[in-house]
Amino acid sequence: MLNFLKENEKQWVENVYRKLESKIEKECGRIGEKIPYIAENGRYRNDMGESNIAWWTNGFWGGLLWQLYHAAGKPLYMQKAVQVEERLDRALNGYENLDHDVGFMWMPTAVANYRLTGNHDSLVRGLHAANILAGRFNLRGNYIRAWNGDRTGWMIVDCLMNLSLLYWAAEETKDPRFDVIAERHADTVLEKILRPDGSCNHIAILNPMTGELEALPAGQGFAEGSAWSRGQAWAVYGFAISYAHTKEQKYLDAAKRAAHFFIAGAALTGYLPLCDFRAPEVPVYYDSTAGACAVCGLLEIAKHVPELEKALYEQSALKMLMAMEERFCNWNEEEDGILGMGKAAYHEEGEERQVPIIYGDYFFAEAVLRLMEKDFFIW
């Protein structure tokens, strides 16, 4: 257990872990070889491996299983995680539907497998994905382009998390070009997306020939100039990841600035993060997935700051995790999905829906395991 936890907090964490591990084991039996995304009425009915093998969330179920395999050592978790990784070969070989999110897909699957088992096929998959990501780098604008189609000048804050794939590839191959691309993209996010007050834009549209900023549209938040909470969480954790790999102080400072904005926003609503911190008071839309990712980012920041600074990040992370567990978690082992009240985008179709989403469960589990010092650093 991390040493800042009090005795009653340690007991709480241990209890949550027991429930988490027990429920995921039951889900493994129900899900079979499916790649889950959103639980509908208590069941993962849709198999993303069939409906959209290149969907950006398809690595999180595998990542959750590798985290639990590392913590509990049960062969079932490895078996199911390998199934996900092997199914993703169709996306890797198909190529044309892949975009900037290959890090989200292959860091928690192939790279996690390689780190834990040394599997050579997993190494090859990870390096293949890293080269795809590196190939999306715009040399004139110093950014990794987002999505496909006519969006050649688009970059998004989410891609900060995908940079871990490039940092890993640089370390594995001893080829600095991967590091250079990752750092240049992070620098452009720092310049174009992170605002002076610590809030973030989701999207920046640049001139792909010059790199000049052309627009800052709303993206998945409420409106232009608002503060979409999951984008904010990507910045908190993403900049912390860049610092962990590079030890460049500017990235830790950026992570802290984004974290302070997130903490302040979440504190106003009982540490239950809204979908957008600058949305109207009604209707109230939460996004637990933003909270779970931010918790992991706050705990990562706490690793790298002086002792007197740690409490802000550690205590805020714990308060958020405990609040979400109390209000949003479903521990019924006969139903799929754990962390409810996730929201993919503020204005998405069916916006009344607040649902369990697989990446919310992944980051929730990572946070719990990190408090127990049973996680491994996937990113």
Coordinates of C-alpha atoms in Angstrom, one line a residue:
M1 CA 0.0 0.0 0.0
L2 CA 1.1 3.5 -0.6
N3 CA 2.3 5.0 2.7
F4 CA 0.1 8.0 2.7
L5 CA -3.0 5.9 3.2
K6 CA -4.6 5.7 6.7
E7 CA -5.6 2.3 8.1
N8 CA -9.3 2.7 7.3
E9 CA -8.4 3.8 3.8
K10 CA -6.2 0.8 3.3
Q11 CA -9.1 -1.4 4.4
W12 CA -11.3 0.4 1.9
V13 CA -8.8 -0.1 -0.9
E14 CA -8.5 -3.8 -0.1
N15 CA -12.2 -4.3 -0.1
V16 CA -12.6 -2.5 -3.4
Y17 CA -9.9 -4.7 -4.9
R18 CA -11.6 -7.9 -3.7
K19 CA -14.9 -6.8 -5.3
L20 CA -13.1 -5.7 -8.5
E21 CA -11.2 -8.9 -9.0
S22 CA -14.2 -11.1 -8.2
K23 CA -16.4 -9.2 -10.7
I24 CA -13.9 -9.1 -13.5
E25 CA -13.4 -12.9 -13.1
K26 CA -17.2 -13.3 -13.5
E27 CA -17.2 -11.0 -16.5
C28 CA -14.5 -13.1 -18.2
G29 CA -16.9 -16.0 -18.2
R30 CA -19.7 -14.1 -19.7
I31 CA -17.8 -12.1 -22.2
G32 CA -15.9 -14.9 -23.8
E33 CA -13.8 -13.6 -26.7
K34 CA -15.8 -10.4 -27.1
I35 CA -14.0 -7.0 -27.0
P36 CA -16.4 -4.9 -24.8
Y37 CA -17.1 -1.2 -25.0
I38 CA -20.3 0.0 -23.2
A39 CA -22.5 -2.2 -21.0
E40 CA -26.2 -1.9 -22.0
N41 CA -28.7 -2.9 -19.4
G42 CA -26.1 -4.8 -17.5
R43 CA -24.6 -6.7 -20.4
Y44 CA -21.7 -6.2 -22.9
R45 CA -23.9 -7.2 -25.8
N46 CA -21.9 -5.7 -28.7
D47 CA -18.6 -7.2 -29.7
M48 CA -16.3 -4.4 -31.0
G49 CA -14.1 -7.0 -32.6
E50 CA -17.0 -7.6 -35.0
S51 CA -18.6 -4.2 -35.3
N52 CA -15.4 -2.1 -35.4
I53 CA -12.1 -3.8 -34.9
A54 CA -10.2 -0.5 -35.3
W55 CA -12.2 1.3 -32.6
W56 CA -9.9 3.3 -30.3
T57 CA -11.1 1.7 -27.0
N58 CA -10.4 -1.9 -28.1
G59 CA -7.2 -2.2 -26.0
F60 CA -8.7 -1.3 -22.6
W61 CA -10.3 -4.7 -21.8
G62 CA -7.0 -6.4 -22.5
G63 CA -5.2 -3.8 -20.4
L64 CA -7.5 -4.4 -17.5
L65 CA -6.8 -8.1 -17.7
W66 CA -3.1 -7.7 -17.8
Q67 CA -3.2 -5.4 -14.8
L68 CA -5.1 -8.1 -12.9
Y69 CA -2.9 -10.8 -14.1
H70 CA 0.1 -8.9 -12.8
A71 CA -1.7 -8.4 -9.5
A72 CA -3.3 -11.8 -9.0
G73 CA -1.4 -14.1 -11.3
K74 CA -4.5 -16.0 -12.5
P75 CA -3.9 -17.7 -15.9
L76 CA -7.5 -16.8 -17.0
Y77 CA -6.6 -13.1 -17.2
M78 CA -3.6 -13.8 -19.4
Q79 CA -5.6 -16.1 -21.7
K80 CA -8.4 -13.6 -22.2
A81 CA -5.9 -10.7 -22.7
V82 CA -4.0 -12.6 -25.4
Q83 CA -7.3 -13.3 -27.2
V84 CA -7.9 -9.6 -27.5
E85 CA -4.4 -8.9 -28.7
E86 CA -4.6 -11.6 -31.4
R87 CA -8.0 -10.3 -32.6
L88 CA -6.5 -6.9 -33.0
D89 CA -4.2 -8.2 -35.7
R90 CA -7.0 -7.7 -38.2
A91 CA -6.9 -4.0 -37.4
L92 CA -3.2 -3.8 -37.5
N93 CA -3.0 -5.6 -40.9
G94 CA -6.0 -3.7 -42.3
Y95 CA -4.3 -0.4 -41.5
E96 CA -6.5 2.1 -43.3
N97 CA -9.0 2.6 -40.4
L98 CA -6.3 3.2 -37.8
D99 CA -5.5 6.7 -36.6
H100 CA -3.7 8.4 -33.7
D101 CA -5.1 6.1 -31.1
V102 CA -2.9 3.1 -31.9
G103 CA -1.2 3.7 -28.5
F104 CA -4.5 3.2 -26.7
M105 CA -4.9 -0.1 -28.6
W106 CA -1.5 -1.7 -28.4
M107 CA 0.2 -0.3 -25.3
P108 CA -2.3 -2.1 -22.9
T109 CA -2.3 -5.3 -25.1
A110 CA 0.8 -6.1 -27.1
V111 CA 3.3 -3.9 -25.2
A112 CA 1.9 -5.0 -21.8
N113 CA 2.2 -8.7 -22.9
Y114 CA 5.8 -8.2 -24.1
R115 CA 6.8 -6.4 -20.9
L116 CA 5.3 -9.1 -18.7
T117 CA 6.1 -12.3 -20.7
G118 CA 8.7 -11.3 -23.3
N119 CA 6.5 -12.6 -26.1
H120 CA 8.3 -11.7 -29.4
D121 CA 5.1 -11.5 -31.5
S122 CA 3.8 -8.9 -29.1
L123 CA 7.1 -6.9 -29.5
V124 CA 6.6 -6.9 -33.3
R125 CA 3.0 -5.8 -32.9
G126 CA 4.0 -2.9 -30.6
L127 CA 6.8 -1.7 -32.9
H128 CA 4.5 -2.0 -36.0
A129 CA 1.9 0.2 -34.2
A130 CA 4.6 2.7 -33.1
N131 CA 5.8 3.1 -36.7
I132 CA 2.2 3.8 -37.8
L133 CA 1.9 6.5 -35.1
A134 CA 5.3 8.0 -36.0
G135 CA 4.2 8.1 -39.7
R136 CA 1.4 10.5 -38.8
F137 CA 3.8 13.2 -37.7
N138 CA 3.5 16.5 -39.6
L139 CA 7.1 17.8 -40.0
R140 CA 6.1 21.4 -40.6
G141 CA 3.6 21.7 -37.8
N142 CA 5.3 19.4 -35.3
Y143 CA 2.2 17.5 -34.4
I144 CA 0.7 14.0 -34.9
R145 CA -2.5 14.4 -36.9
A146 CA -5.7 13.3 -35.5
W147 CA -8.3 11.0 -37.2
N148 CA -8.4 10.5 -41.0
G149 CA -10.2 12.0 -44.0
D150 CA -10.0 15.7 -44.6
R151 CA -8.5 16.5 -41.1
T152 CA -4.9 16.9 -42.1
G153 CA -4.4 19.9 -39.8
W154 CA -6.2 18.5 -36.7
M155 CA -4.5 17.6 -33.5
I156 CA -6.2 16.7 -30.2
V157 CA -5.2 16.6 -26.5
D158 CA -6.1 12.9 -26.3
C159 CA -2.9 12.0 -28.3
L160 CA -0.7 12.9 -25.3
M161 CA -1.6 9.5 -23.9
N162 CA -0.6 7.7 -27.2
L163 CA 2.9 9.2 -27.0
S164 CA 3.8 6.4 -24.5
L165 CA 4.0 4.0 -27.5
L166 CA 6.7 6.2 -29.0
Y167 CA 8.6 6.5 -25.8
W168 CA 8.5 2.8 -25.4
A169 CA 9.6 2.2 -29.0
A170 CA 12.6 4.6 -28.6
E171 CA 13.7 2.7 -25.5
E172 CA 13.2 -0.7 -27.1
T173 CA 15.0 0.1 -30.4
K174 CA 17.4 2.7 -29.1
D175 CA 16.2 4.9 -32.0
P176 CA 15.8 8.5 -30.9
R177 CA 13.4 9.4 -33.7
F178 CA 10.5 8.1 -31.7
D179 CA 11.4 10.3 -28.7
V180 CA 11.9 13.3 -30.9
I181 CA 8.4 12.9 -32.5
A182 CA 6.8 12.4 -29.1
E183 CA 8.5 15.4 -27.5
R184 CA 7.7 17.7 -30.5
H185 CA 4.1 16.8 -30.4
A186 CA 3.9 17.3 -26.6
D187 CA 5.5 20.7 -27.1
T188 CA 2.9 21.7 -29.6
V189 CA 0.1 20.6 -27.3
L190 CA 1.8 22.7 -24.6
E191 CA 1.8 25.7 -27.0
K192 CA -1.6 25.3 -28.8
I193 CA -3.9 23.3 -26.5
L194 CA -3.0 23.9 -22.8
R195 CA -4.4 27.3 -21.8
P196 CA -2.6 29.7 -19.3
D197 CA -5.2 28.9 -16.6
G198 CA -4.5 25.2 -16.8
S199 CA -7.7 24.3 -18.8
C200 CA -7.5 22.7 -22.2
N201 CA -8.9 22.9 -25.6
H202 CA -9.8 19.5 -27.0
I203 CA -8.9 20.2 -30.7
A204 CA -6.5 22.6 -32.4
I205 CA -6.8 23.0 -36.2
L206 CA -3.5 24.0 -37.7
N207 CA -2.4 24.9 -41.2
P208 CA -0.7 21.6 -42.3
M209 CA 1.8 23.5 -44.4
T210 CA 2.9 26.1 -41.9
G211 CA 1.7 24.9 -38.5
E212 CA -0.1 28.2 -37.8
L213 CA -3.1 27.9 -35.6
E214 CA -6.4 28.3 -37.5
A215 CA -9.2 27.3 -35.1
L216 CA -10.0 25.8 -31.6
P217 CA -13.4 24.1 -32.0
A218 CA -15.4 22.7 -29.2
G219 CA -14.8 19.0 -29.9
Q220 CA -16.4 16.7 -27.3
G221 CA -17.0 19.4 -24.7
F222 CA -19.9 21.8 -24.3
A223 CA -18.7 24.6 -26.5
E224 CA -15.7 26.4 -27.8
G225 CA -13.7 27.7 -24.9
S226 CA -15.3 25.3 -22.4
A227 CA -13.4 22.7 -20.4
W228 CA -14.2 19.1 -21.4
S229 CA -13.2 17.1 -18.4
R230 CA -11.9 14.0 -20.1
G231 CA -9.7 16.1 -22.3
Q232 CA -8.5 17.7 -19.1
A233 CA -7.7 14.3 -17.7
W234 CA -5.8 13.3 -20.8
A235 CA -3.6 16.4 -20.2
V236 CA -3.1 15.6 -16.5
Y237 CA -2.0 12.1 -17.2
G238 CA -0.5 12.6 -20.6
F239 CA 1.9 15.4 -19.5
A240 CA 2.8 13.3 -16.4
I241 CA 3.7 10.4 -18.7
S242 CA 5.9 12.6 -20.9
Y243 CA 7.7 13.8 -17.8
A244 CA 8.1 10.2 -16.5
H245 CA 9.8 9.3 -19.8
T246 CA 11.9 12.4 -20.5
K247 CA 12.4 14.1 -17.1
E248 CA 11.7 17.4 -18.8
Q249 CA 10.5 19.8 -16.1
K250 CA 8.2 21.6 -18.5
Y251 CA 6.0 18.5 -18.8
L252 CA 5.7 18.1 -15.1
D253 CA 4.8 21.7 -14.7
A254 CA 2.2 21.4 -17.4
A255 CA 0.7 18.3 -15.8
K256 CA 0.5 20.1 -12.5
R257 CA -1.2 23.1 -14.1
A258 CA -3.8 20.9 -15.7
A259 CA -4.2 19.0 -12.5
H260 CA -4.9 22.1 -10.4
F261 CA -7.7 23.1 -12.8
F262 CA -9.2 19.5 -12.7
I263 CA -9.0 19.3 -8.9
A264 CA -10.6 22.7 -8.5
G265 CA -13.4 21.8 -10.9
A266 CA -14.1 18.4 -9.3
A267 CA -14.1 19.8 -5.8
L268 CA -17.1 22.0 -6.6
T269 CA -19.2 18.9 -7.2
G270 CA -18.1 16.7 -4.3
Y271 CA -15.2 15.2 -6.3
L272 CA -17.6 13.8 -8.9
P273 CA -16.3 15.3 -12.1
L274 CA -18.7 16.8 -14.6
C275 CA -18.5 16.1 -18.3
D276 CA -17.5 19.7 -18.8
F277 CA -16.3 22.1 -16.1
R278 CA -17.6 25.1 -18.0
A279 CA -21.0 23.8 -19.0
P280 CA -24.4 25.3 -17.8
E281 CA -25.5 24.2 -14.3
V282 CA -28.3 22.2 -15.8
P283 CA -28.6 19.6 -17.1
V284 CA -26.0 17.9 -15.0
Y285 CA -23.8 15.5 -16.9
Y286 CA -21.0 13.6 -15.1
D287 CA -18.1 11.8 -16.7
S288 CA -16.6 9.2 -14.4
T289 CA -14.1 8.1 -17.0
A290 CA -12.5 11.6 -16.8
G291 CA -12.3 11.2 -13.0
A292 CA -10.7 7.7 -13.2
C293 CA -8.1 8.8 -15.7
A294 CA -7.4 12.0 -13.7
V295 CA -6.9 9.9 -10.5
C296 CA -4.2 7.9 -12.3
G297 CA -2.6 11.1 -13.5
L298 CA -2.6 12.7 -10.0
L299 CA -1.0 9.6 -8.5
E300 CA 1.7 9.7 -11.3
I301 CA 2.4 13.4 -10.6
A302 CA 2.7 12.6 -6.9
K303 CA 5.6 10.2 -7.7
H304 CA 7.7 13.0 -9.1
V305 CA 7.1 16.0 -6.8
P306 CA 8.8 16.9 -3.5
E307 CA 7.4 15.4 -0.3
L308 CA 5.7 18.6 0.8
E309 CA 3.8 18.8 -2.5
K310 CA 2.5 15.2 -2.6
A311 CA -0.5 15.6 -0.4
L312 CA -2.5 17.8 -2.8
Y313 CA -2.3 15.1 -5.6
E314 CA -2.6 12.0 -3.4
Q315 CA -5.5 13.3 -1.3
S316 CA -7.4 14.7 -4.2
A317 CA -7.0 11.4 -6.1
L318 CA -8.2 9.4 -3.1
K319 CA -11.2 11.7 -2.5
M320 CA -12.2 11.4 -6.1
L321 CA -11.8 7.6 -6.3
M322 CA -13.8 7.1 -3.0
A323 CA -16.6 9.5 -4.1
M324 CA -17.0 7.7 -7.5
E325 CA -16.9 4.3 -5.9
E326 CA -19.7 5.3 -3.5
R327 CA -21.9 7.0 -6.0
F328 CA -21.2 5.4 -9.4
C329 CA -19.9 1.8 -9.0
N330 CA -22.0 -1.3 -9.7
W331 CA -20.7 -4.3 -7.8
N332 CA -23.5 -6.7 -8.8
E333 CA -21.5 -9.6 -10.2
E334 CA -24.4 -10.7 -12.4
E335 CA -24.1 -7.4 -14.4
D336 CA -21.3 -6.2 -16.7
G337 CA -19.6 -2.8 -16.2
I338 CA -18.3 -1.4 -12.9
L339 CA -17.9 2.4 -13.0
G340 CA -21.1 4.0 -14.2
M341 CA -21.9 7.6 -15.2
G342 CA -19.4 7.7 -18.0
K343 CA -20.1 10.0 -21.0
A344 CA -18.3 9.9 -24.2
A345 CA -19.1 13.5 -25.3
Y346 CA -21.3 16.3 -24.0
H347 CA -23.5 16.5 -27.1
E348 CA -23.5 12.9 -28.2
E349 CA -26.7 11.4 -29.5
G350 CA -28.7 10.1 -26.6
E351 CA -27.1 12.6 -24.3
E352 CA -29.2 11.6 -21.4
R353 CA -27.3 8.4 -21.2
Q354 CA -24.7 8.0 -18.5
V355 CA -23.2 4.6 -18.9
P356 CA -20.3 2.4 -17.8
I357 CA -17.6 2.6 -20.5
I358 CA -14.7 0.1 -20.7
Y359 CA -11.9 2.7 -20.3
G360 CA -13.5 4.0 -17.1
D361 CA -13.2 0.5 -15.7
Y362 CA -9.6 0.2 -16.9
F363 CA -8.5 3.5 -15.2
F364 CA -10.5 2.8 -12.1
A365 CA -8.7 -0.6 -11.8
E366 CA -5.3 0.9 -12.5
A367 CA -5.9 3.5 -9.8
V368 CA -7.0 0.9 -7.2
L369 CA -4.0 -1.3 -8.0
R370 CA -1.6 1.7 -7.8
L371 CA -2.8 2.5 -4.3
M372 CA -2.0 -1.1 -3.4
E373 CA 1.3 -0.9 -5.3
K374 CA 0.2 -3.9 -7.3
D375 CA -0.1 -2.2 -10.7
F376 CA 2.5 -2.0 -13.4
F377 CA 3.1 1.1 -15.5
I378 CA 1.5 0.3 -18.8
W379 CA 2.1 3.8 -20.1

